[in-house]
Each structure stands twice: as C-alpha cells, then as structure tokens.
GROMACS .gro file of C-alpha atoms in nm:
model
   81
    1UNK     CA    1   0.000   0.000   0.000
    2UNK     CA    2   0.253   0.227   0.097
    3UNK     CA    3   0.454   0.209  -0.215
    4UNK     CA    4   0.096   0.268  -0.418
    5UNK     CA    5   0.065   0.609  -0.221
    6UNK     CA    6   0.378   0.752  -0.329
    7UNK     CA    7   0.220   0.828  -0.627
    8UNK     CA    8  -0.055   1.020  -0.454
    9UNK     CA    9   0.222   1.170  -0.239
   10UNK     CA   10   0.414   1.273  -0.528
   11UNK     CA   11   0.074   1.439  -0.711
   12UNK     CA   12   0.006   1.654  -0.312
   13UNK     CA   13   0.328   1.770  -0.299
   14UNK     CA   14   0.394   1.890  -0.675
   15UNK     CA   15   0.065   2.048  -0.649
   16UNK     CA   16   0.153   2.208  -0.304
   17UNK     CA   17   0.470   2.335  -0.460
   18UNK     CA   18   0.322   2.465  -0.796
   19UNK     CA   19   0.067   2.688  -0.548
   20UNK     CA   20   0.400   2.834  -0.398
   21UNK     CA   21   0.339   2.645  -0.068
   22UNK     CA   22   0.659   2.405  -0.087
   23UNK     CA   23   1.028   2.432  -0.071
   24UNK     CA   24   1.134   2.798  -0.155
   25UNK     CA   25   1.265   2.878  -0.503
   26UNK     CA   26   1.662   2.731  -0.504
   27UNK     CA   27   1.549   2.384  -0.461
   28UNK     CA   28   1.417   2.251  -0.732
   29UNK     CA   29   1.077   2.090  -0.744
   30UNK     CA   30   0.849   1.973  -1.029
   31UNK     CA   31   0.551   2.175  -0.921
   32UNK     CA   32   0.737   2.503  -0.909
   33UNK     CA   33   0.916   2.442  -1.251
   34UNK     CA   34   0.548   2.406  -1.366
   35UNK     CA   35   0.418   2.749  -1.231
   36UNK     CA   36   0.723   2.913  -1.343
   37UNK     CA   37   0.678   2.775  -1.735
   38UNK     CA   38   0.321   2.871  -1.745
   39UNK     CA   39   0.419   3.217  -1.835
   40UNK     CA   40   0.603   3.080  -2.123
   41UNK     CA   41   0.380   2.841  -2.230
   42UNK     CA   42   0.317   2.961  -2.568
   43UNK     CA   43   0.706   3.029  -2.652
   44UNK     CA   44   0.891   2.792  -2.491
   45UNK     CA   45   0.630   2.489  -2.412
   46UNK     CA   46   0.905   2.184  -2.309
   47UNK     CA   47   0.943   2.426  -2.004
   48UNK     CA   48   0.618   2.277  -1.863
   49UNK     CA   49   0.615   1.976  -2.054
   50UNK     CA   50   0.948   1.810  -1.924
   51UNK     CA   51   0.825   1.841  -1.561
   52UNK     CA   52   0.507   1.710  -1.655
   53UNK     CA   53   0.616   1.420  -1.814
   54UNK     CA   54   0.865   1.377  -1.516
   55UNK     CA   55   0.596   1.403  -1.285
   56UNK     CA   56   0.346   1.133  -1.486
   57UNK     CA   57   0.617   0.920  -1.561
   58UNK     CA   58   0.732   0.885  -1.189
   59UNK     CA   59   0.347   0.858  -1.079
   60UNK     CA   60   0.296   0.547  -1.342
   61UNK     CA   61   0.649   0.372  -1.238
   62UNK     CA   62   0.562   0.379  -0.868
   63UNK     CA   63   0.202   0.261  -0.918
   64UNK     CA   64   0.332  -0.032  -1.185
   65UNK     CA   65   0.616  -0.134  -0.915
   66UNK     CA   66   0.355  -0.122  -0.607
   67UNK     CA   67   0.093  -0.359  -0.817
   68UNK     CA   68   0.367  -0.581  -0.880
   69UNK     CA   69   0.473  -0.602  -0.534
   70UNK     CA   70   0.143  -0.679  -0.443
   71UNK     CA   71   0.073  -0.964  -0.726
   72UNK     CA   72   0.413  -1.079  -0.588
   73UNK     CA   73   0.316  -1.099  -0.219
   74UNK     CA   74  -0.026  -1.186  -0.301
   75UNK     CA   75  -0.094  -1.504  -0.055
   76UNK     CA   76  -0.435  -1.585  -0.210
   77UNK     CA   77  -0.292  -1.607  -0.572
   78UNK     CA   78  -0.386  -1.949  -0.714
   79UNK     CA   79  -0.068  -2.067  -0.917
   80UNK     CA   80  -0.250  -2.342  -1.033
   81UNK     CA   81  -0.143  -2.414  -1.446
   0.00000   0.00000   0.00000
C-alpha cells in the first residue's frame, strides 16, 4: 500500500509546490518548474512539458512497481497451471 501512495504523495506535494506552498525557489521541485513555465507556455512549451512528463512518468512507475509487489506478495494467488 505504501509504495501505491507515493504516487498520490508525489501528485500533493507537486501540487503544493506549484501553489507556492513548498520548498522555496533554489530547490528545485516539479511543481514550481510548472508554475514558473506557465508564463512561457506559448514560446517555450518543453518548459512545462518536461516536468510534466517527469511528474506522470514517476506517478505510473511507482504505481506499476507497487501492483507488482502486491501480485508478488499476493498469498491468495492461485498458481495453479
């Protein structure tokens, strides 16, 4: 379970951060990079769309590995051929 809620972790504190509500500007975090691209959205678009992607990809990878660790771990999985 845990390693299914990173994702949702991941999604509260990017969101937190592109509201200005997380670390302060010299650390880098997704969510800020996103608020600070939207102002050059229509010029320079892979300013918001790196981070994004970053931010999905991350989100899927954690979710993929946590239902695999649980189809692993399953003890009511029938390995019956």
């Amino acid at each position: 379970i845990a390693s299914m809620d990173i994702g949702v972790m991941m999604m509260q504190l990017a969101g937190l951060s592109f509201l200005g509500l997380g670390a302060q500007p010299p650390a880098p975090e997704w969510g800020s990079m996103l608020n600070e691209g939207r102002s050059m959205l229509q010029n320079a678009p892979w300013l918001t769309l790196y981070p994004g992607l970053s931010i999905f990809a991350s989100i899927v990878i954690f979710n993929l590995f946590g239902d695999s660790l649980r189809d692993m771990f399953d003890p009511k999985k029938n390995y019956v051929n």
